């Protein structure tokens, strides 16, 4: 696996590079040498944040960890990615060859025991009528409901969209793209 390291508001020292290469190097057992991991380090006041993005065909594996110590954040982000890889192995490794090319044979062939608590379970289903509205009205409705996201029928496009709260009190809009 190739590791690219970027820094925002931080000078990436040799010690930090070494820690990242050592920790994320443990993930080599899962990925082929061609796979790239983008690591972004940032500092904001007392927050030391590490973001790792690993694009593989058909999926993006991503983890973000924040702590008061950059080395602790690096440790935590490696553990998070490893947990994701074990937990979602069967979903990540589609039997199609295109997806398998990014992962090592050992990873593909290993069966991981899924713990009951890690299995995705849908415990509630809601149904509701969707009325056409614009994105701003959907944000107001979301705020009134006290939710972090809201699904609505966009009056301008006649498509189902989602608005969501972002960090910093801003909003995002998700629009579908049909190929």
XYZ file of N, CA and C in Angstrom:
537
model
N 0.845 -1.173 0.000
C 0.000 0.000 0.000
C 0.894 1.241 0.000
N 0.515 2.200 -0.829
C 1.246 3.459 -0.906
C 0.556 4.463 0.017
N 1.330 5.162 0.815
C 0.768 6.111 1.771
C 1.211 7.522 1.392
N 0.228 8.418 1.195
C 0.508 9.828 0.932
C 0.064 10.616 2.147
N 0.932 11.477 2.643
C 0.659 12.221 3.871
C 0.583 13.714 3.562
N -0.492 14.335 4.048
C -0.706 15.763 3.867
C -0.876 16.404 5.238
N -0.496 17.658 5.374
C -0.659 18.365 6.636
C -1.408 19.665 6.469
N -2.336 19.942 7.393
C -3.049 21.220 7.431
C -2.763 21.849 8.795
N -2.189 23.002 8.791
C -1.834 23.706 10.025
C -0.844 22.901 10.873
N -0.054 22.073 10.236
C 0.931 21.264 10.954
C 2.089 20.950 10.022
N 3.288 20.958 10.579
C 4.449 20.513 9.836
C 4.581 19.011 10.067
N 4.578 18.258 8.986
C 4.665 16.806 9.100
C 6.129 16.433 9.307
N 6.464 16.060 10.530
C 7.849 15.735 10.884
C 8.172 14.290 10.480
N 9.449 13.979 10.504
C 9.876 12.612 10.201
C 9.310 11.619 11.220
N 9.211 12.042 12.475
C 8.649 11.180 13.518
C 7.199 10.826 13.252
N 6.429 11.823 12.813
C 5.019 11.577 12.491
C 4.910 10.685 11.260
N 5.727 10.977 10.232
C 5.719 10.131 9.024
C 6.048 8.686 9.384
N 7.046 8.513 10.235
C 7.453 7.182 10.652
C 6.330 6.464 11.396
N 5.643 7.188 12.298
C 4.542 6.588 13.060
C 3.404 6.178 12.132
N 3.097 7.019 11.145
C 2.030 6.704 10.191
C 2.404 5.491 9.362
N 3.623 5.487 8.844
C 4.058 4.353 8.021
C 4.085 3.056 8.823
N 4.487 3.139 10.087
C 4.516 1.949 10.934
C 3.104 1.451 11.222
N 2.222 2.348 11.649
C 0.857 1.951 12.012
C 0.059 1.511 10.799
N 0.015 2.345 9.761
C -0.770 1.994 8.581
C -0.114 0.871 7.779
N 1.174 0.661 8.011
C 1.858 -0.466 7.383
C 1.254 -1.795 7.812
N 0.624 -1.816 8.990
C -0.049 -3.030 9.457
C -1.221 -3.399 8.553
N -1.722 -2.431 7.797
C -2.847 -2.685 6.901
C -2.405 -3.318 5.577
N -1.084 -3.416 5.373
C -0.572 -4.028 4.146
C -1.091 -5.448 3.945
N -1.407 -6.134 5.039
C -1.890 -7.513 4.915
C -3.267 -7.576 4.269
N -3.961 -6.440 4.182
C -5.288 -6.401 3.581
C -5.281 -5.935 2.127
N -4.338 -5.062 1.781
C -4.357 -4.413 0.480
C -3.166 -4.807 -0.385
N -3.363 -4.691 -1.685
C -2.256 -4.903 -2.618
C -1.373 -3.662 -2.612
N -0.200 -3.784 -3.232
C 0.773 -2.687 -3.226
C 0.298 -1.466 -4.009
N -0.643 -1.670 -4.958
C -1.116 -0.574 -5.797
C -2.098 0.349 -5.092
N -2.693 -0.096 -4.009
C -3.701 0.697 -3.299
C -3.034 1.880 -2.612
N -3.700 3.051 -2.690
C -3.163 4.281 -2.119
C -3.994 4.682 -0.901
N -3.320 5.094 0.135
C -3.987 5.629 1.324
C -3.597 7.092 1.453
N -4.597 7.973 1.493
C -4.353 9.392 1.684
C -4.566 9.716 3.153
N -3.534 10.248 3.786
C -3.582 10.579 5.208
C -3.478 12.096 5.338
N -4.477 12.697 5.974
C -4.464 14.139 6.197
C -4.407 14.399 7.698
N -3.391 15.145 8.105
C -3.217 15.512 9.503
C -3.596 16.981 9.650
N -4.321 17.296 10.707
C -4.646 18.699 10.938
C -4.687 18.987 12.426
N -4.420 20.241 12.746
C -4.423 20.680 14.137
C -5.350 21.887 14.229
N -6.246 21.828 15.207
C -7.154 22.938 15.470
C -7.265 23.071 16.985
N -6.627 24.061 17.524
C -6.535 24.259 18.975
C -5.918 23.020 19.608
N -6.630 22.337 20.500
C -6.092 21.139 21.156
C -6.457 19.853 20.419
N -7.111 19.987 19.281
C -7.543 18.797 18.545
C -6.497 18.402 17.508
N -6.045 17.165 17.616
C -5.094 16.594 16.665
C -5.881 15.572 15.845
N -6.156 15.886 14.593
C -7.038 15.046 13.778
C -6.263 14.318 12.689
N -6.604 13.041 12.517
C -6.040 12.226 11.453
C -7.197 11.680 10.629
N -7.158 11.927 9.319
C -8.157 11.392 8.406
C -7.443 10.474 7.427
N -7.981 9.274 7.235
C -7.410 8.332 6.281
C -8.491 7.958 5.283
N -8.179 8.097 4.006
C -9.098 7.727 2.936
C -8.378 6.741 2.029
N -9.022 5.592 1.825
C -8.437 4.555 0.970
C -9.449 4.232 -0.131
N -9.241 4.804 -1.329
C -10.163 4.485 -2.417
C -9.824 3.124 -3.022
N -10.817 2.257 -3.083
C -10.682 0.982 -3.768
C -11.828 0.895 -4.764
N -11.686 0.093 -5.778
C -12.706 0.034 -6.818
C -14.071 -0.228 -6.214
N -14.974 0.720 -6.435
C -16.345 0.534 -5.972
C -16.613 0.982 -4.550
N -15.598 1.272 -3.765
C -15.787 1.655 -2.366
C -14.747 2.679 -1.945
N -15.047 3.348 -0.846
C -14.065 4.208 -0.195
C -14.037 3.789 1.263
N -12.867 3.468 1.751
C -12.699 3.130 3.156
C -12.140 4.380 3.815
N -12.838 4.868 4.843
C -12.457 6.145 5.437
C -12.612 6.092 6.948
N -11.672 6.720 7.630
C -11.759 6.843 9.084
C -11.165 8.180 9.483
N -11.696 8.720 10.572
C -11.237 10.003 11.099
C -11.217 9.884 12.611
N -10.123 10.279 13.220
C -10.011 10.238 14.681
C -9.408 11.542 15.180
N -9.901 11.995 16.324
C -9.440 13.238 16.934
C -9.083 12.962 18.394
N -7.948 13.484 18.814
C -7.564 13.410 20.221
C -6.649 14.599 20.516
N -6.130 14.643 21.721
C -5.215 15.726 22.078
C -3.772 15.411 21.691
N -3.524 14.180 21.221
C -2.178 13.743 20.864
C -2.206 13.141 19.463
N -1.366 13.643 18.572
C -1.360 13.180 17.182
C -1.045 11.691 17.091
N -0.120 11.218 17.909
C 0.251 9.803 17.859
C -0.906 8.917 18.324
N -1.673 9.375 19.298
C -2.853 8.627 19.749
C -3.897 8.602 18.644
N -4.072 9.709 17.939
C -5.020 9.752 16.823
C -4.606 8.791 15.718
N -3.306 8.700 15.465
C -2.802 7.771 14.448
C -3.113 6.334 14.862
N -2.866 6.006 16.123
C -3.174 4.663 16.629
C -4.656 4.346 16.475
N -5.498 5.299 16.869
C -6.942 5.066 16.836
C -7.465 4.906 15.412
N -6.950 5.692 14.473
C -7.449 5.624 13.103
C -7.063 4.281 12.462
N -5.882 3.779 12.789
C -5.474 2.459 12.262
C -6.395 1.378 12.798
N -6.701 1.435 14.092
C -7.600 0.441 14.694
C -8.996 0.525 14.092
N -9.473 1.727 13.827
C -10.803 1.921 13.238
C -10.871 1.300 11.844
N -9.862 1.541 11.030
C -9.864 0.979 9.675
C -9.791 -0.537 9.730
N -8.956 -1.069 10.602
C -8.843 -2.522 10.713
C -10.175 -3.141 11.142
N -10.862 -2.501 12.098
C -12.188 -2.981 12.518
C -13.172 -2.951 11.354
N -13.135 -1.876 10.566
C -14.026 -1.767 9.413
C -13.759 -2.892 8.418
N -12.497 -3.153 8.166
C -12.146 -4.180 7.187
C -12.618 -5.562 7.631
N -12.489 -5.853 8.922
C -12.939 -7.143 9.440
C -14.462 -7.207 9.448
N -15.079 -6.140 9.893
C -16.537 -6.113 10.049
C -17.265 -6.198 8.711
N -16.767 -5.485 7.728
C -17.474 -5.394 6.459
C -16.822 -6.183 5.332
N -16.008 -7.158 5.682
C -15.273 -7.896 4.657
C -16.183 -8.432 3.568
N -17.257 -9.096 3.951
C -18.127 -9.707 2.943
C -18.818 -8.666 2.078
N -19.041 -7.496 2.595
C -19.652 -6.449 1.800
C -18.621 -5.768 0.899
N -17.388 -5.661 1.385
C -16.333 -5.034 0.595
C -15.858 -5.938 -0.541
N -15.741 -7.217 -0.230
C -15.212 -8.157 -1.215
C -16.372 -8.762 -1.982
N -16.742 -8.101 -3.039
C -17.749 -8.650 -3.926
C -17.038 -9.743 -4.717
N -17.749 -10.731 -5.109
C -17.116 -11.834 -5.846
C -16.690 -11.437 -7.248
N -16.975 -10.216 -7.656
C -16.524 -9.736 -8.957
C -15.031 -9.470 -8.892
N -14.328 -9.786 -9.925
C -12.876 -9.640 -9.978
C -12.435 -8.193 -9.780
N -13.194 -7.245 -10.286
C -12.784 -5.835 -10.208
C -12.565 -5.387 -8.775
N -13.405 -5.839 -7.861
C -13.267 -5.436 -6.467
C -12.131 -6.182 -5.786
N -11.931 -7.414 -6.162
C -10.948 -8.262 -5.506
C -9.515 -7.831 -5.801
N -9.299 -7.115 -6.879
C -7.951 -6.730 -7.283
C -7.240 -5.834 -6.273
N -7.971 -5.168 -5.405
C -7.374 -4.237 -4.453
C -6.959 -4.900 -3.145
N -7.392 -6.126 -2.912
C -7.173 -6.775 -1.630
C -6.274 -7.999 -1.795
N -5.530 -8.314 -0.713
C -4.636 -9.461 -0.761
C -5.433 -10.756 -0.731
N -4.821 -11.828 -1.232
C -5.468 -13.139 -1.251
C -5.765 -13.614 0.170
N -4.837 -13.364 1.093
C -5.066 -13.773 2.489
C -6.311 -13.111 3.067
N -6.481 -11.818 2.784
C -7.652 -11.109 3.303
C -8.937 -11.685 2.698
N -8.923 -11.927 1.416
C -10.109 -12.468 0.739
C -10.452 -13.852 1.268
N -9.427 -14.671 1.496
C -9.660 -16.059 1.909
C -9.960 -16.228 3.395
N -9.650 -15.237 4.217
C -9.859 -15.362 5.657
C -11.311 -15.092 6.011
N -11.881 -15.978 6.820
C -13.225 -15.764 7.343
C -13.104 -15.123 8.705
N -13.764 -14.016 8.885
C -13.770 -13.326 10.163
C -15.104 -13.574 10.837
N -15.054 -13.883 12.120
C -16.288 -14.080 12.878
C -16.929 -12.730 13.114
N -18.193 -12.627 12.704
C -18.928 -11.398 12.954
C -19.577 -11.498 14.315
N -19.278 -10.530 15.162
C -19.908 -10.510 16.472
C -21.330 -10.005 16.300
N -22.247 -10.559 17.082
C -23.647 -10.192 16.958
C -23.873 -8.699 17.076
N -23.105 -8.036 17.938
C -23.317 -6.613 18.141
C -22.875 -5.789 16.934
N -22.007 -6.350 16.083
C -21.516 -5.622 14.924
C -22.359 -5.842 13.678
N -23.304 -6.760 13.728
C -24.144 -7.024 12.576
C -25.143 -5.890 12.439
N -25.314 -5.420 11.241
C -26.252 -4.333 11.007
C -27.667 -4.886 11.115
N -28.456 -4.295 12.002
C -29.833 -4.719 12.199
C -30.733 -3.501 12.069
N -31.726 -3.604 11.238
C -32.723 -2.548 11.144
C -33.770 -2.869 12.189
N -33.946 -1.981 13.157
C -34.848 -2.245 14.267
C -36.143 -1.447 14.172
N -36.192 -0.514 13.227
C -37.405 0.275 13.089
C -37.534 0.755 11.660
N -38.737 0.748 11.153
C -39.018 1.248 9.817
C -40.073 2.333 9.938
N -39.844 3.448 9.279
C -40.810 4.538 9.287
C -41.309 4.769 7.869
N -42.554 5.129 7.771
C -43.142 5.524 6.493
C -43.742 6.906 6.675
N -43.585 7.739 5.673
C -44.170 9.075 5.758
C -44.421 9.593 4.364
N -45.401 10.476 4.283
C -45.714 11.103 3.003
C -44.691 12.165 2.672
N -44.330 12.224 1.415
C -43.349 13.212 0.972
C -44.072 14.257 0.151
N -43.995 15.510 0.607
C -44.588 16.582 -0.182
C -43.476 17.378 -0.856
N -43.723 17.870 -2.038
C -42.694 18.648 -2.734
C -42.371 19.933 -1.967
N -41.068 20.229 -1.861
C -40.609 21.459 -1.216
C -39.220 21.788 -1.732
N -38.765 23.003 -1.440
C -37.396 23.348 -1.827
C -36.450 22.998 -0.678
N -35.151 23.070 -0.932
C -34.143 22.638 0.044
C -34.189 23.473 1.324
N -34.426 24.769 1.202
C -34.480 25.627 2.391
C -35.652 25.231 3.282
N -36.811 24.952 2.673
C -37.975 24.532 3.437
C -37.708 23.190 4.123
N -36.979 22.318 3.434
C -36.627 21.025 4.020
C -35.717 21.212 5.240
N -34.804 22.184 5.174
C -33.924 22.464 6.321
C -34.739 22.968 7.517
N -35.704 23.816 7.243
C -36.562 24.315 8.317
C -37.341 23.153 8.929
N -37.879 22.277 8.086
C -38.635 21.121 8.575
C -37.731 20.208 9.416
N -36.507 20.013 8.973
C -35.553 19.192 9.712
C -35.298 19.792 11.093
N -35.099 21.109 11.143
C -34.866 21.780 12.420
C -36.079 21.643 13.333
N -37.271 21.789 12.773
C -38.489 21.673 13.574
C -38.636 20.277 14.174
N -38.189 19.265 13.426
C -38.267 17.889 13.909
C -37.123 17.538 14.862
N -36.053 18.349 14.845
C -34.903 18.074 15.699
C -34.044 16.934 15.182
N -34.058 16.703 13.875
C -33.270 15.627 13.275
C -31.977 16.183 12.680
N -31.069 15.268 12.319
C -29.807 15.654 11.681
C -29.884 15.567 10.169
N -30.950 14.957 9.640
C -31.143 14.882 8.199
C -32.636 14.847 7.915
N -32.993 15.115 6.656
C -34.397 15.121 6.273
C -34.498 14.722 4.807
N -35.347 13.743 4.512
C -35.583 13.268 3.150
C -36.810 13.999 2.610
N -36.692 14.519 1.376
C -37.817 15.267 0.810
C -37.832 15.148 -0.706
N -38.976 15.492 -1.294
C -39.122 15.526 -2.743
C -38.824 16.945 -3.186
N -37.773 17.129 -3.952
C -37.358 18.451 -4.391
C -38.370 18.967 -5.414
N -39.020 20.085 -5.102
C -40.051 20.652 -5.978
C -39.466 21.118 -7.312
N -38.181 21.475 -7.315
C -37.551 21.965 -8.547
C -37.185 20.835 -9.508
N -36.785 19.688 -8.964
C -36.282 18.602 -9.813
C -37.172 17.365 -9.825
N -38.171 17.309 -8.953
C -39.037 16.126 -8.800
C -38.251 14.866 -8.453
N -37.149 15.030 -7.739
C -36.350 13.897 -7.293
C -36.253 13.900 -5.775
N -36.026 12.724 -5.201
C -35.853 12.619 -3.761
C -34.449 13.126 -3.411
N -34.370 14.039 -2.470
C -33.109 14.617 -1.999
C -33.029 14.465 -0.489
N -31.850 14.724 0.050
C -31.638 14.695 1.489
C -30.884 15.961 1.873
N -31.370 16.646 2.917
C -30.593 17.726 3.519
C -30.074 17.208 4.843
N -28.911 17.698 5.271
C -28.320 17.227 6.518
C -27.534 18.348 7.178
N -27.383 18.218 8.496
C -26.606 19.189 9.259
C -25.132 18.844 9.130
N -24.331 19.868 8.965
C -22.881 19.713 8.910
C -22.282 20.326 10.151
N -21.032 19.997 10.415
C -20.332 20.623 11.528
C -20.258 22.122 11.272
N -20.331 22.903 12.317
C -20.233 24.343 12.167
C -21.564 25.011 11.890
N -22.669 24.263 11.992
C -23.992 24.860 11.835
C -24.426 25.102 10.403
N -23.728 24.504 9.436
C -24.124 24.651 8.039
C -24.936 23.429 7.624
N -25.436 23.467 6.400
C -26.276 22.385 5.884
C -25.698 21.842 4.591
N -26.027 20.584 4.305
C -25.618 19.958 3.062
C -26.843 19.428 2.342
N -26.724 19.259 1.034
C -27.799 18.730 0.200
C -27.249 17.563 -0.601
N -27.947 16.445 -0.569
C -27.561 15.280 -1.363
C -28.583 15.116 -2.475
N -28.085 15.151 -3.708
C -28.937 14.983 -4.883
C -28.499 13.716 -5.617
N -29.442 12.927 -6.108
C -29.061 11.704 -6.817
C -28.533 12.017 -8.218
N -27.652 11.142 -8.667
C -27.154 11.204 -10.038
C -27.449 9.855 -10.656
N -28.150 9.847 -11.743
C -28.482 8.600 -12.406
C -27.647 8.502 -13.676
N -26.892 7.428 -13.770
C -26.042 7.222 -14.955
C -26.816 6.605 -16.081
